[in-house]
Amino acid sequence: MSYIRMAVFVSGRGSNMEALIKSEELREVAEVKLVVSDKSECKAFEIARKYKIKYVSVFDGDKSGFISYEKLLEIMAEAGINLVILAGFLKMIPKKLIQEYPWKIINIHPALLPLFGGKGMYGMNVHSAVYASGMKISGATVHYVNEKYDDGLIILQRAVNISDVISPEQIAERVLRLEHELLPEVVSLIVRDKIKIVDNRVMIS
Ligand code: GRF
């Protein structure tokens, strides 16, 4: 079992990040060391301050108050980051970061991929599309990150019955509850070395 030091990338609310911070299962084996956002301020930063976790704003270029991805990579190396979690991060991750952390970047998506993913499919856009589709289940997916949106190998999914919902917001609520369980569970699988890639599928042992 290896100790996990996570960098969590966020753009807004940060409830999945908080689920990781508060996870009993992860308490002794993993820690959120760094919070990264593409915004100068967001709700997730409030949470970071509350738990005294370092946070930075990143921009692909030069912008006052923001650090570059090069600088971010340095900070991540100094902090000994060995797992990157995208939890509501709305920007594409630069190739360089993906190359620096092979099989060490995961994303949580609020639907059952490969359905309802890809560019523009975030936040309520996802749940509105699921609602409009008439599907009777939705769910959450945690997957490895590659250079396309919502495209890497699926690690774990969980579904929820939405046959009785009367709004996309209701779907969002049910899925978010699942996400808060699913993400810490995946990190726990990673910590315990339970994940293997076989025949281009993720196998959990
Ligand atoms: C979650 O629904 C996650 O699946 C998606 O963005 C949302 C982030 O919510 N990628 P929060 O910031 O974790 O509350």
Short mmCIF file of N, CA and C and ligand atoms in Angstrom, two decimals, residues 12-17 87-88 107-110 176 179, ligand 1:
data_model
loop_
_atom_site.label_atom_id
_atom_site.label_comp_id
_atom_site.label_asym_id
_atom_site.label_seq_id
_atom_site.Cartn_x
_atom_site.Cartn_y
_atom_site.Cartn_z
N GLY A 12 -15.37 24.99 -9.22
CA GLY A 12 -16.46 25.66 -8.49
C GLY A 12 -16.66 25.18 -7.07
N ARG A 13 -17.73 24.42 -6.92
CA ARG A 13 -18.26 24.06 -5.61
C ARG A 13 -17.32 23.24 -4.73
N GLY A 14 -16.70 22.23 -5.29
CA GLY A 14 -15.73 21.44 -4.52
C GLY A 14 -16.32 20.39 -3.58
N SER A 15 -17.56 19.96 -3.84
CA SER A 15 -18.15 18.99 -2.90
C SER A 15 -17.49 17.61 -3.02
N ASN A 16 -17.06 17.24 -4.21
CA ASN A 16 -16.34 15.96 -4.34
C ASN A 16 -14.98 16.02 -3.66
N MET A 17 -14.34 17.18 -3.77
CA MET A 17 -13.07 17.36 -3.08
C MET A 17 -13.28 17.22 -1.57
N ALA A 87 -12.11 17.04 -10.45
CA ALA A 87 -13.46 16.96 -9.87
C ALA A 87 -14.17 18.27 -10.18
N GLY A 88 -14.72 18.33 -11.40
CA GLY A 88 -15.41 19.54 -11.81
C GLY A 88 -14.46 20.58 -12.37
N ASN A 107 -10.77 11.36 -13.49
CA ASN A 107 -11.83 12.37 -13.57
C ASN A 107 -13.13 11.74 -13.10
N ILE A 108 -13.95 12.55 -12.45
CA ILE A 108 -15.30 12.06 -12.12
C ILE A 108 -16.29 12.80 -13.01
N HIS A 109 -17.19 12.01 -13.60
CA HIS A 109 -18.18 12.57 -14.54
C HIS A 109 -19.58 12.19 -14.03
N PRO A 110 -20.52 13.14 -14.07
CA PRO A 110 -21.83 12.87 -13.48
C PRO A 110 -22.83 12.19 -14.40
N LEU A 176 -25.10 13.29 -7.53
CA LEU A 176 -24.05 13.87 -6.68
C LEU A 176 -23.84 13.02 -5.42
N GLU A 179 -21.71 10.24 -6.41
CA GLU A 179 -20.33 10.68 -6.68
C GLU A 179 -19.53 10.75 -5.40
C1 GRF B 1 -19.49 16.91 -10.34
O1 GRF B 1 -20.80 16.59 -10.72
C2 GRF B 1 -18.49 16.15 -11.17
O2 GRF B 1 -18.93 14.91 -11.57
C3 GRF B 1 -18.35 17.04 -12.38
O3 GRF B 1 -18.45 18.35 -11.88
C4 GRF B 1 -19.19 18.36 -10.67
C5 GRF B 1 -18.34 19.00 -9.64
O4 GRF B 1 -19.03 19.20 -8.43
N1 GRF B 1 -17.17 16.73 -13.11
P1 GRF B 1 -18.26 19.58 -7.13
O5 GRF B 1 -17.41 20.82 -7.47
O6 GRF B 1 -17.40 18.43 -6.75
O7 GRF B 1 -19.29 19.90 -6.10
#
